[in-house]
JSON list of C-alpha atoms in Angstrom, two decimals:
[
{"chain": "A", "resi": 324, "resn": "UNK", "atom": "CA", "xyz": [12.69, 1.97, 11.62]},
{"chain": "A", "resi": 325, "resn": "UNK", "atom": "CA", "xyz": [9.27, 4.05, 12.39]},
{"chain": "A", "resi": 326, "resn": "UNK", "atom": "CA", "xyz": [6.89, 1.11, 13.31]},
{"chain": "A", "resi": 327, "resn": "UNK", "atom": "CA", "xyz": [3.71, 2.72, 13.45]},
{"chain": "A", "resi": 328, "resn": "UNK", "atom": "CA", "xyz": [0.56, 1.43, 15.75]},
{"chain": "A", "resi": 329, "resn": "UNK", "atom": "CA", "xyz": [-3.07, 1.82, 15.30]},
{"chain": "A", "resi": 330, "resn": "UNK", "atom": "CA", "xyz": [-6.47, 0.55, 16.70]},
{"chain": "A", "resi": 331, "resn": "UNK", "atom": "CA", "xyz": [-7.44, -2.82, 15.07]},
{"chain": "A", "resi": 332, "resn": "UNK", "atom": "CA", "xyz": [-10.39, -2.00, 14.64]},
{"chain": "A", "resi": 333, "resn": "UNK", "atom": "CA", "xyz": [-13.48, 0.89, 14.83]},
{"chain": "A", "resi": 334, "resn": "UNK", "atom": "CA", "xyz": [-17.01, 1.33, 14.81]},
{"chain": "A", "resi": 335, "resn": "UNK", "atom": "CA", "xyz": [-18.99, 4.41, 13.93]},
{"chain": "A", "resi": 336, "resn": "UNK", "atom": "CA", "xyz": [-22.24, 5.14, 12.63]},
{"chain": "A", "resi": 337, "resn": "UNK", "atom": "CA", "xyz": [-23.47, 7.21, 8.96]},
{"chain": "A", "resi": 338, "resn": "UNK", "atom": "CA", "xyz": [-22.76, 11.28, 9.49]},
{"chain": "A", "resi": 339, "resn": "UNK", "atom": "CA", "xyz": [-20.64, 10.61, 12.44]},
{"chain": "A", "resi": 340, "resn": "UNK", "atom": "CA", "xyz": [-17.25, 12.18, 12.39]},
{"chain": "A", "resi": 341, "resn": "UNK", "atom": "CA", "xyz": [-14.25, 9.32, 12.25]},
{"chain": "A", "resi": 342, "resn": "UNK", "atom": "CA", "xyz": [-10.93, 10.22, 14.34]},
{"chain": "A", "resi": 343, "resn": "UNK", "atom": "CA", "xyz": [-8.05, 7.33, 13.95]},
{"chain": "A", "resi": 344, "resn": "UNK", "atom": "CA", "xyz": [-5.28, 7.93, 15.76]},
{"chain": "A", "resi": 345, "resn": "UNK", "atom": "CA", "xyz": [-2.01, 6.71, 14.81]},
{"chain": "A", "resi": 346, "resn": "UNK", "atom": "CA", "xyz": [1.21, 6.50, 16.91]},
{"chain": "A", "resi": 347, "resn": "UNK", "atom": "CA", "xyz": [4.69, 6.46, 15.54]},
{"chain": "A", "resi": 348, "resn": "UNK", "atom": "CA", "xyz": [6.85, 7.37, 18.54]},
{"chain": "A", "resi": 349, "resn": "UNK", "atom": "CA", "xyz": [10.28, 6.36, 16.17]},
{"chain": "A", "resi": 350, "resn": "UNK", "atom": "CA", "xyz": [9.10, 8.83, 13.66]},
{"chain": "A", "resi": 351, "resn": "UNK", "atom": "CA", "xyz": [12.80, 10.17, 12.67]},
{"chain": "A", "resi": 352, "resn": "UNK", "atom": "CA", "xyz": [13.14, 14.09, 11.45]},
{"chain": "A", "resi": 353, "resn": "UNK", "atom": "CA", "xyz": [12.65, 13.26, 7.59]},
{"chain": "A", "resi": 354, "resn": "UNK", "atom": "CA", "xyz": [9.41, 10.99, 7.72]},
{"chain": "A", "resi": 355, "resn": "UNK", "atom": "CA", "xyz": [7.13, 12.05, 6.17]},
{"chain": "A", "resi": 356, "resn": "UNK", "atom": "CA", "xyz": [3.17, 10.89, 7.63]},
{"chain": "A", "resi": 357, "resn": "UNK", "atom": "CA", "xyz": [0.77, 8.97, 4.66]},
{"chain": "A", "resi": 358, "resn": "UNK", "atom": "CA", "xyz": [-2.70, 7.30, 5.13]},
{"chain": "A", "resi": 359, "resn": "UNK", "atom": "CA", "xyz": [-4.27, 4.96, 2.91]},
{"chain": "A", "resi": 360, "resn": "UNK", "atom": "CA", "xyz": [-7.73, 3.55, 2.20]},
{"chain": "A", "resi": 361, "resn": "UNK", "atom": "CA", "xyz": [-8.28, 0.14, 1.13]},
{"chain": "A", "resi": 362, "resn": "UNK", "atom": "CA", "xyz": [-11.67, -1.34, 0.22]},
{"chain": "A", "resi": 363, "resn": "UNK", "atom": "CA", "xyz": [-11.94, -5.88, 0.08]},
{"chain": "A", "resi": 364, "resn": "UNK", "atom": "CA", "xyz": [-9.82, -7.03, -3.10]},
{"chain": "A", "resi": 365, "resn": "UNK", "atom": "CA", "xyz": [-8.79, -3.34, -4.06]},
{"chain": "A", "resi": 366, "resn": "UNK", "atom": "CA", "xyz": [-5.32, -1.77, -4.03]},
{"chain": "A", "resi": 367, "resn": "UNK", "atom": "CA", "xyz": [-5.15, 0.92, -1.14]},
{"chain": "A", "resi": 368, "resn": "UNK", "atom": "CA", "xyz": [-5.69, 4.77, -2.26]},
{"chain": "A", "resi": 369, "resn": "UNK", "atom": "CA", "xyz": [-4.20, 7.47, -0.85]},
{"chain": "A", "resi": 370, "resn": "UNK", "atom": "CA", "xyz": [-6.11, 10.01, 1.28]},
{"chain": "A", "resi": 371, "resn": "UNK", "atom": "CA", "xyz": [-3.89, 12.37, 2.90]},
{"chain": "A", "resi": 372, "resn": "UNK", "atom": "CA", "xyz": [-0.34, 13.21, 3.89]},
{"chain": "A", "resi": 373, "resn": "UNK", "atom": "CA", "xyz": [1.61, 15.22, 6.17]},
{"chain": "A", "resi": 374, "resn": "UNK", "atom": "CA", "xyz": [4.57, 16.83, 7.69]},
{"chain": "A", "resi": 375, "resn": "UNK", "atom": "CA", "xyz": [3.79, 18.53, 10.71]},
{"chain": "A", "resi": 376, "resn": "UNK", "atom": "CA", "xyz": [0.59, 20.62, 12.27]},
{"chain": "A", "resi": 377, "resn": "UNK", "atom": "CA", "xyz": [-2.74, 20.36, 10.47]},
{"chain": "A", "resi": 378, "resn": "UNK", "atom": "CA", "xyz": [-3.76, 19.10, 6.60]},
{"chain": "A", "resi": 379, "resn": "UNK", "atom": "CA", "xyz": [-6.89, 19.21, 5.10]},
{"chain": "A", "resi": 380, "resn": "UNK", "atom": "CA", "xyz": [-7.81, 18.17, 1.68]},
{"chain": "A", "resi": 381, "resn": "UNK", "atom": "CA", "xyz": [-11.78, 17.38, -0.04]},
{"chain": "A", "resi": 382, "resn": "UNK", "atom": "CA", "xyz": [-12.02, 14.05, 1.95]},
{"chain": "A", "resi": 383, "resn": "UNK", "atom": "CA", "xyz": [-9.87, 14.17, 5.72]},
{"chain": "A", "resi": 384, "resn": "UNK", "atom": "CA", "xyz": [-8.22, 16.09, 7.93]},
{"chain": "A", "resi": 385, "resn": "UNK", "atom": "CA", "xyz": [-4.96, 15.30, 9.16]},
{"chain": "A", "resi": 386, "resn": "UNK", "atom": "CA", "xyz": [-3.48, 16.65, 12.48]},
{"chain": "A", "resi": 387, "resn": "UNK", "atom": "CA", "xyz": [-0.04, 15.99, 13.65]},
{"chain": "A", "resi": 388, "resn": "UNK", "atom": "CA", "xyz": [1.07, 17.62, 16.85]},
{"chain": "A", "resi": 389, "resn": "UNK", "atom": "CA", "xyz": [4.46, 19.34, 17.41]},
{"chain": "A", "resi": 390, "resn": "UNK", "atom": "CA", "xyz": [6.55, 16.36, 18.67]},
{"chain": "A", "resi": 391, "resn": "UNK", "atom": "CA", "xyz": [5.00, 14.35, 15.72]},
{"chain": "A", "resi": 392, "resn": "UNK", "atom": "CA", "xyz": [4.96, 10.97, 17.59]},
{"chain": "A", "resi": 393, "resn": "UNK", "atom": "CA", "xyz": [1.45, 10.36, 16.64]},
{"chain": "A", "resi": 394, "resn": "UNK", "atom": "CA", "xyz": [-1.33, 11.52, 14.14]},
{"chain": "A", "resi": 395, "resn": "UNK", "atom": "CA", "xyz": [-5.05, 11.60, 13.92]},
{"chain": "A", "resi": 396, "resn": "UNK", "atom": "CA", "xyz": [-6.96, 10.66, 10.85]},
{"chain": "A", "resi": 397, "resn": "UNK", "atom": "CA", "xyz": [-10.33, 12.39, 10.82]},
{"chain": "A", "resi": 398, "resn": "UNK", "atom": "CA", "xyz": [-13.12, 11.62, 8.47]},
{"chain": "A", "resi": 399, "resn": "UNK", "atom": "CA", "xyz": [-16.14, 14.27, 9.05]},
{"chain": "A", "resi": 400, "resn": "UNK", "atom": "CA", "xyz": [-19.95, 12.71, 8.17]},
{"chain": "A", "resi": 401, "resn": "UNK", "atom": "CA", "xyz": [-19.04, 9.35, 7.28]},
{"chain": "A", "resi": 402, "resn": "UNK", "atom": "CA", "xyz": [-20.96, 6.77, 5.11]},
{"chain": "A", "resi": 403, "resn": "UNK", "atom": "CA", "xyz": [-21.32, 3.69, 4.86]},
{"chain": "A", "resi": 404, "resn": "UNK", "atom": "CA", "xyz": [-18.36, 4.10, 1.88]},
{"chain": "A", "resi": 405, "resn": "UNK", "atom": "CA", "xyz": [-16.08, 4.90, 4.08]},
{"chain": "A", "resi": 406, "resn": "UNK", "atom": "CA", "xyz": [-16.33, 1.23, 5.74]},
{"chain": "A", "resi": 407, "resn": "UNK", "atom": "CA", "xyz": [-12.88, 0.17, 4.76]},
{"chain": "A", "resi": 408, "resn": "UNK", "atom": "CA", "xyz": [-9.49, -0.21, 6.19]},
{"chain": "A", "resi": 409, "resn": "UNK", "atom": "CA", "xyz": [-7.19, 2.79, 6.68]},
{"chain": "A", "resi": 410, "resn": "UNK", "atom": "CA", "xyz": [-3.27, 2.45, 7.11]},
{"chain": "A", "resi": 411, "resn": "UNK", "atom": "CA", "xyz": [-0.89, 4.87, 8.79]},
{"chain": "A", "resi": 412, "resn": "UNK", "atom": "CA", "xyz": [2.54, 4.81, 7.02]},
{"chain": "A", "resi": 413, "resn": "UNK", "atom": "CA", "xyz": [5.46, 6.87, 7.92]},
{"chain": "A", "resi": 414, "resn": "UNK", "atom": "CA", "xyz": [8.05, 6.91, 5.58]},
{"chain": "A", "resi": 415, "resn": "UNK", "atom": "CA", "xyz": [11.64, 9.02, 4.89]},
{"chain": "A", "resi": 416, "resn": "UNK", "atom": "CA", "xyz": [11.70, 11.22, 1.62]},
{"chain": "A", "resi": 417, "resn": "UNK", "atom": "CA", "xyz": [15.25, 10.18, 1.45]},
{"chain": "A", "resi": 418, "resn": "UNK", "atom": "CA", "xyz": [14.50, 7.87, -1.87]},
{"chain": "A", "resi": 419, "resn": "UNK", "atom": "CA", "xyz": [14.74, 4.52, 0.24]},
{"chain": "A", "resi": 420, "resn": "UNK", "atom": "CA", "xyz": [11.75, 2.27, 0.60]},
{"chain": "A", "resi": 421, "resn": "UNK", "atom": "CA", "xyz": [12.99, 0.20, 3.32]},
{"chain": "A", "resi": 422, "resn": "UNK", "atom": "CA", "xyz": [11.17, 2.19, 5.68]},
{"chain": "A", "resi": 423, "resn": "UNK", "atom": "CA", "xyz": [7.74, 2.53, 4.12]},
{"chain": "A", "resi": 424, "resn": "UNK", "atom": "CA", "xyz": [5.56, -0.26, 6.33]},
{"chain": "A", "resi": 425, "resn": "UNK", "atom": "CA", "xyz": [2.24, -0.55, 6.18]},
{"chain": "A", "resi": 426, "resn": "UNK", "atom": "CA", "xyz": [1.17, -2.38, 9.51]},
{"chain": "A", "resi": 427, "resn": "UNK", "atom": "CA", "xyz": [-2.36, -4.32, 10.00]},
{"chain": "A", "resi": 428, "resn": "UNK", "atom": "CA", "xyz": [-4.19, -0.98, 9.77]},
{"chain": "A", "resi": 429, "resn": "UNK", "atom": "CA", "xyz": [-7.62, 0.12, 11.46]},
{"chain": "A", "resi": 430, "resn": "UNK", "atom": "CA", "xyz": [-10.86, -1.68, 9.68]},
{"chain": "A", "resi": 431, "resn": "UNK", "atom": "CA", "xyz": [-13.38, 1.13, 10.32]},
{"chain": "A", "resi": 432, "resn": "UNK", "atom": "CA", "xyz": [-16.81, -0.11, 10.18]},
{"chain": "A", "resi": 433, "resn": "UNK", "atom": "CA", "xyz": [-19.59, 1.87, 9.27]},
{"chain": "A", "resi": 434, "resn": "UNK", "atom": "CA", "xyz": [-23.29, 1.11, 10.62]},
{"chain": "A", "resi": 435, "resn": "UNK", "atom": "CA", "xyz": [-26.53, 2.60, 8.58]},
{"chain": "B", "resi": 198, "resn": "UNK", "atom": "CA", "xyz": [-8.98, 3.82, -12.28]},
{"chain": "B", "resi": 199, "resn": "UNK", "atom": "CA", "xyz": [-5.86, 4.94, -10.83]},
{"chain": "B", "resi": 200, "resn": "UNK", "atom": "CA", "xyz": [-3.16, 5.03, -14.45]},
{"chain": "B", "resi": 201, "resn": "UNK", "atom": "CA", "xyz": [-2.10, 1.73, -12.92]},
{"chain": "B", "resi": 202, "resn": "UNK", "atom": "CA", "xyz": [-3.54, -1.46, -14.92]},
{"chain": "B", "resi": 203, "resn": "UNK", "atom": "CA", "xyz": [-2.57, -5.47, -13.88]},
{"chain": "B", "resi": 204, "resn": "UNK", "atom": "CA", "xyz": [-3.46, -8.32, -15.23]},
{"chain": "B", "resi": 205, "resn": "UNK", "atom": "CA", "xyz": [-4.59, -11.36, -14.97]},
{"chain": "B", "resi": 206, "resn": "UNK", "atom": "CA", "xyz": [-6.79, -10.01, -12.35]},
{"chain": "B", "resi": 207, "resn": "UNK", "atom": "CA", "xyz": [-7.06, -13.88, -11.58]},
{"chain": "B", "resi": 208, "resn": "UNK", "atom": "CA", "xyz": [-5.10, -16.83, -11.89]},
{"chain": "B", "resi": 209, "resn": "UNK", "atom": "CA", "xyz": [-4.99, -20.45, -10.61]},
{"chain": "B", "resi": 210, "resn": "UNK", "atom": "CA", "xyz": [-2.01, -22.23, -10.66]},
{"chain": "B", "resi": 211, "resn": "UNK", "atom": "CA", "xyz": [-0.44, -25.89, -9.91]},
{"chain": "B", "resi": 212, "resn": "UNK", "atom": "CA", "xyz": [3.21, -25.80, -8.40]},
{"chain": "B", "resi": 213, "resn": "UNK", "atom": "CA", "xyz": [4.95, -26.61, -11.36]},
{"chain": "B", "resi": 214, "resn": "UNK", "atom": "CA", "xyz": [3.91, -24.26, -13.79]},
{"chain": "B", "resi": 215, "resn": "UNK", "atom": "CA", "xyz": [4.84, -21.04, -14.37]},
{"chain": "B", "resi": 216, "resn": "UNK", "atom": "CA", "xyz": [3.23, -17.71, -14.89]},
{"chain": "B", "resi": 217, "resn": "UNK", "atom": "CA", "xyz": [3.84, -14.27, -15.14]},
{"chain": "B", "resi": 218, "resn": "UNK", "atom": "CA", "xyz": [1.81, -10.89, -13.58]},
{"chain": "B", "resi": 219, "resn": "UNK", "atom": "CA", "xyz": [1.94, -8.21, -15.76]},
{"chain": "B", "resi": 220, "resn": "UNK", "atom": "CA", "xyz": [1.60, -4.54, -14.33]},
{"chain": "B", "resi": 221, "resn": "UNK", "atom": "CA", "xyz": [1.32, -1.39, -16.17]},
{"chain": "B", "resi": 222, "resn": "UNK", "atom": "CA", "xyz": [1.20, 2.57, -15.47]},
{"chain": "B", "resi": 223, "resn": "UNK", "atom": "CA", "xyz": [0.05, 4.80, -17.57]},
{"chain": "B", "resi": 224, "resn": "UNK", "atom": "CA", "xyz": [1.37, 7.97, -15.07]},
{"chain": "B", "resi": 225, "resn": "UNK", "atom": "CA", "xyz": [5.07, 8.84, -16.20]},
{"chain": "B", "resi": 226, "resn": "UNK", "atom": "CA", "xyz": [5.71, 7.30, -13.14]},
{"chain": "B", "resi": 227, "resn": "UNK", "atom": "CA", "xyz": [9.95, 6.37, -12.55]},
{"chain": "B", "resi": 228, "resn": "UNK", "atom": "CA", "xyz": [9.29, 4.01, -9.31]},
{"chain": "B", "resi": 229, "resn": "UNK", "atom": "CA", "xyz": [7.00, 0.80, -9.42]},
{"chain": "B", "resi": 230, "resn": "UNK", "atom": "CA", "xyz": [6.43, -1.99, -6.80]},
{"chain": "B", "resi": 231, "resn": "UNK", "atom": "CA", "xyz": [5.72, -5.25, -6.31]},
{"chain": "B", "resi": 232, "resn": "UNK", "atom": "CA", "xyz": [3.33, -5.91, -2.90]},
{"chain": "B", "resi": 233, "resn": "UNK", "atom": "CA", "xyz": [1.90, -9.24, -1.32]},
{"chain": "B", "resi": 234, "resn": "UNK", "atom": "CA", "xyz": [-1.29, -9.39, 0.40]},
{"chain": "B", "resi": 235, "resn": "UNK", "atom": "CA", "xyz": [-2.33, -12.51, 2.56]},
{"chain": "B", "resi": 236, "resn": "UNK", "atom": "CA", "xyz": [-5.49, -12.76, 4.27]},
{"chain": "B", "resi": 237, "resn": "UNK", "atom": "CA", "xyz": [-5.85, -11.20, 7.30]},
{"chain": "B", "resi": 238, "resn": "UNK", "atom": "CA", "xyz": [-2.06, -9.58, 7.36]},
{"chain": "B", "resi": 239, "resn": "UNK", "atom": "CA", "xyz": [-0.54, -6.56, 6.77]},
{"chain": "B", "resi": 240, "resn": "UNK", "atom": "CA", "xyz": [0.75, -5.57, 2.43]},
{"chain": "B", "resi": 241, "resn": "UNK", "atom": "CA", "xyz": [4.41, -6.98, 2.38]},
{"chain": "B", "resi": 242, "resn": "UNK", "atom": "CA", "xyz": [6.51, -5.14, 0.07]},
{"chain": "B", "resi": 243, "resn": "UNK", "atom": "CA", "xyz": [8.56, -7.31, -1.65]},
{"chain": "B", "resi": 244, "resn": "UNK", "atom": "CA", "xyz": [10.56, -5.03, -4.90]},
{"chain": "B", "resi": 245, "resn": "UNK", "atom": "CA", "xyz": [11.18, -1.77, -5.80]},
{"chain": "B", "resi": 246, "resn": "UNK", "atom": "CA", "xyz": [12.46, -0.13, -9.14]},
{"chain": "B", "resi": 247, "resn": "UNK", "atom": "CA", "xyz": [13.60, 3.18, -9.49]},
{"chain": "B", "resi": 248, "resn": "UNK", "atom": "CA", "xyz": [13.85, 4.22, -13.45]},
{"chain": "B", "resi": 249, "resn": "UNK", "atom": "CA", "xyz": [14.01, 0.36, -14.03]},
{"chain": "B", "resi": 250, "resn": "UNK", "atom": "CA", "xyz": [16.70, -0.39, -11.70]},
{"chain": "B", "resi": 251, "resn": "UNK", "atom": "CA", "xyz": [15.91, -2.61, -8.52]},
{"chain": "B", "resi": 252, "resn": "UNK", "atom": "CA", "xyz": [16.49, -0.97, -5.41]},
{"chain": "B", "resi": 253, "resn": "UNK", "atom": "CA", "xyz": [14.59, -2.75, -2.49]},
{"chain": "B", "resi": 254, "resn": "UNK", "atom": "CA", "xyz": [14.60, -6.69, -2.35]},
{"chain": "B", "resi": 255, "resn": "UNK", "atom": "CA", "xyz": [12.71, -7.90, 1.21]},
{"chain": "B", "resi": 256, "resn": "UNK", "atom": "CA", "xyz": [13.89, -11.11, 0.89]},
{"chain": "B", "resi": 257, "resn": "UNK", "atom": "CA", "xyz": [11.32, -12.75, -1.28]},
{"chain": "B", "resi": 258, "resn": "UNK", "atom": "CA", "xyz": [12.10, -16.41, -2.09]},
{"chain": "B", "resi": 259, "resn": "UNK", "atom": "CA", "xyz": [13.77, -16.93, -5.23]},
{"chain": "B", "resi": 260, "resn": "UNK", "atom": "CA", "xyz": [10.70, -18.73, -6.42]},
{"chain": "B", "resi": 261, "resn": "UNK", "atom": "CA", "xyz": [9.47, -15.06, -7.56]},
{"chain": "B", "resi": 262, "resn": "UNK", "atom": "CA", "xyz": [11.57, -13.01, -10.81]},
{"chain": "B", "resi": 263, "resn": "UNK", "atom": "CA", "xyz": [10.49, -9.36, -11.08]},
{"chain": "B", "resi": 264, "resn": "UNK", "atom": "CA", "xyz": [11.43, -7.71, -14.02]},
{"chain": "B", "resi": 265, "resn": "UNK", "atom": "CA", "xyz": [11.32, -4.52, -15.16]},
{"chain": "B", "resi": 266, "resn": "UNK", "atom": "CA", "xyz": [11.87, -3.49, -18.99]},
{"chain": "B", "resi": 267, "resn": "UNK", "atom": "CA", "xyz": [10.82, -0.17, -19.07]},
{"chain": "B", "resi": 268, "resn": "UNK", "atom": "CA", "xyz": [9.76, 3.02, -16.19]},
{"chain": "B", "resi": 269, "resn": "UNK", "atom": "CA", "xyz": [5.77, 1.79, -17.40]},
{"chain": "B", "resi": 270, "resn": "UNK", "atom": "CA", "xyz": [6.22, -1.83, -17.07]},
{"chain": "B", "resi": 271, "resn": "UNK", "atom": "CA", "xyz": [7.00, -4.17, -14.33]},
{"chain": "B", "resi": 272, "resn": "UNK", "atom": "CA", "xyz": [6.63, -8.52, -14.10]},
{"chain": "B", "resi": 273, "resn": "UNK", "atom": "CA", "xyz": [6.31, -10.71, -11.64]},
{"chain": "B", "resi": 274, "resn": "UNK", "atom": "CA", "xyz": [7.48, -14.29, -12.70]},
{"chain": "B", "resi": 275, "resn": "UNK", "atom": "CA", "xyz": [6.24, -17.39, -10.87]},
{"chain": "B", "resi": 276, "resn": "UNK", "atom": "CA", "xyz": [8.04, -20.64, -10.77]},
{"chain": "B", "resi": 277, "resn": "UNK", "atom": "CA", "xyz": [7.32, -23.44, -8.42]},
{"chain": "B", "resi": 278, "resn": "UNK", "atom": "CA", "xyz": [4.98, -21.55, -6.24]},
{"chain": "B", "resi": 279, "resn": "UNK", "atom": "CA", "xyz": [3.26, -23.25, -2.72]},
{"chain": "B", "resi": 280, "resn": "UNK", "atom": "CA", "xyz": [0.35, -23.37, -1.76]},
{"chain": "B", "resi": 281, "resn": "UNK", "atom": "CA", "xyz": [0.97, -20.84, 0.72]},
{"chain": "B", "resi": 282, "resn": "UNK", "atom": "CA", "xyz": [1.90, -17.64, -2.25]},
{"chain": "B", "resi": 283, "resn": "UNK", "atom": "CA", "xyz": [-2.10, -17.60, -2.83]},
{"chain": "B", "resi": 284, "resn": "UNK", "atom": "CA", "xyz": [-2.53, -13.85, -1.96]},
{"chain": "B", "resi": 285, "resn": "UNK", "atom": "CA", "xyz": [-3.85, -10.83, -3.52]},
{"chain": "B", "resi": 286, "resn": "UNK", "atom": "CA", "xyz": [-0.51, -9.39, -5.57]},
{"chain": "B", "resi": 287, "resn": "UNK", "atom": "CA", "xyz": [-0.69, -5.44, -5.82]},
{"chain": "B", "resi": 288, "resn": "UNK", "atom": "CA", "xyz": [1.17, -3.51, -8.32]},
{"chain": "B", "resi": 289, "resn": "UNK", "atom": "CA", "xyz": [1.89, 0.11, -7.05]},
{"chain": "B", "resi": 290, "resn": "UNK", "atom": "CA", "xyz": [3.65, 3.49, -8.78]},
{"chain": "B", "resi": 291, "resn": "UNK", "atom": "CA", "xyz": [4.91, 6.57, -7.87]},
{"chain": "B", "resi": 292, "resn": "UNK", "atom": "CA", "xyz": [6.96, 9.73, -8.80]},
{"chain": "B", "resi": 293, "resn": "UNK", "atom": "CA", "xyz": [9.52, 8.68, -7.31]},
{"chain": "B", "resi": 294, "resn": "UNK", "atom": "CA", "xyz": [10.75, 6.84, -4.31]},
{"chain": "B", "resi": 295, "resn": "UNK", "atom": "CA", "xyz": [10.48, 8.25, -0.72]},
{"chain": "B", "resi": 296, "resn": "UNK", "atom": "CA", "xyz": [8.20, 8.49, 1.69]},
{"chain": "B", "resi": 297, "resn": "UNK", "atom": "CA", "xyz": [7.24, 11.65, 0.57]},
{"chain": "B", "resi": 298, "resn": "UNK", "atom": "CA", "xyz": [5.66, 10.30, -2.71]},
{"chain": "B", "resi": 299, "resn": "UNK", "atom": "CA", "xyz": [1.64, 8.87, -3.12]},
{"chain": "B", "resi": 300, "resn": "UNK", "atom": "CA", "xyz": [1.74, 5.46, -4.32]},
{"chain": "B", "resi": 301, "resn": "UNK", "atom": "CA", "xyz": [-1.11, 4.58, -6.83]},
{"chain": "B", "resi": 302, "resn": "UNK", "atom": "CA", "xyz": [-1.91, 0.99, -6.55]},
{"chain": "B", "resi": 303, "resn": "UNK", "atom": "CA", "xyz": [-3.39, -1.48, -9.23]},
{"chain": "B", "resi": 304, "resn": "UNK", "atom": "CA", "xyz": [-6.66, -3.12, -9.14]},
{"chain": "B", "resi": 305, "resn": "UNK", "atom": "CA", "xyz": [-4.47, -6.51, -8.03]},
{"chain": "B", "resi": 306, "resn": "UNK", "atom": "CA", "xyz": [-3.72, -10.14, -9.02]},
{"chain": "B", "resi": 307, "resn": "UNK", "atom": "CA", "xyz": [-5.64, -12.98, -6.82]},
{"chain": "B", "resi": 308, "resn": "UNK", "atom": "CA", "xyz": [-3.51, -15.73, -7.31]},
{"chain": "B", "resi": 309, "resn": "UNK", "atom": "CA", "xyz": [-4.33, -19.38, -6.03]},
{"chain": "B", "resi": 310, "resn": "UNK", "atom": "CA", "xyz": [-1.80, -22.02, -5.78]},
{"chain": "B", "resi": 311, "resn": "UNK", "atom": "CA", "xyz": [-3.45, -25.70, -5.78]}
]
């Protein structure tokens, strides 16, 4: 079971750039590397996922290094929007949910 | 809006009645979940259905029946609830099921139980 850990908690500042670092030393060969967002009484939304090496999409950057046992999160020129809490899931692709865990995630807080 | 709808978005409840969350997706989505979210701890996954058949029970107390009728609509029943079930209840699709698959999550039920 990939148990993943993260900071509890972060503070940054508006046009900073964000890196949350995730590790997941248990990740096994077929996991697959997801982060949410979640805002106060919302669902969480999906920002970014990946496999191995470096991902980069409208909104984050996700790097994973070679032996995958961890994973950075990074948000360039935040605002205070992106004050929410972000969760690191790692998860097989194998059809079985029993492995998907989202843990107590990082609340990033951002400051004006 | 994320093609995933839930309602009542609240609800207050005594112990002894009964109720039932109603989820939607609107995605073509084969996979749907059923998620609890207490304050201050981490989203518990408690069902999964895979093209309406469950696949993934975390040991939830009986005292919650999900159901699933169709790929686009899942229930959760409640029956005899404590005080203890009031938590945000999220609603969540995807693709399929894996890892490998974005989940798009519901707006939520906030359930109370008096």
């Amino acid at each position: 079971l990939a148990k993943t850990t993260q900071p509890i908690s972060m503070d940054s500042y508006e046009g900073q750039e964000v890196n949350i670092t995730c590790s997941h030393n248990n990740i096994a060969t077929n996991d697959y590397i997801t982060w949410y967002q979640q805002f106060p009484s919302q669902g969480p939304r999906f920002i970014i996922q990946g496999y191995k090496t470096k991902v980069t999409n409208e909104v984050a950057s996700l790097f994973i290094p070679a032996d995958r046992k961890s994973s950075t999160l990074s948000l360039p020129r935040v605002s205070l929007s992106d004050t929410a809490v972000y969760y690191c899931l790692v998860g097989d692709s194998w059809g079985s949910q029993g492995n998907l865990i989202f843990g107590k995630g990082t609340k990033l807080s951002v400051k004006p | 809006e994320t093609g995933v709808t839930q309602t009542p978005r609240h609800l207050v409840m005594g112990m002894t009645n009964k109720k039932s969350l109603k989820c939607e997706q609107h995605l073509g989505h084969n996979a749907m979940y059923w998620y609890k979210q207490s304050a201050k701890k981490p989203l518990e996954l408690m069902f999964v259905y895979s093209l309406e058949e469950r696949v993934e029970n975390n040991s939830v107390p009986s005292r919650f029946s999900p159901e699933c009728p169709n790929s686009s609509h899942l229930f959760l029943h409640l029956h005899t609830l404590q005080p203890e079930d009031s938590a945000l209840y999220l609603c969540a699709s995807s693709q399929a099921t894996g890892g490998d698959n974005e989940q798009f999550f519901g707006p939520g039920t906030r359930l109370t139980v008096l």
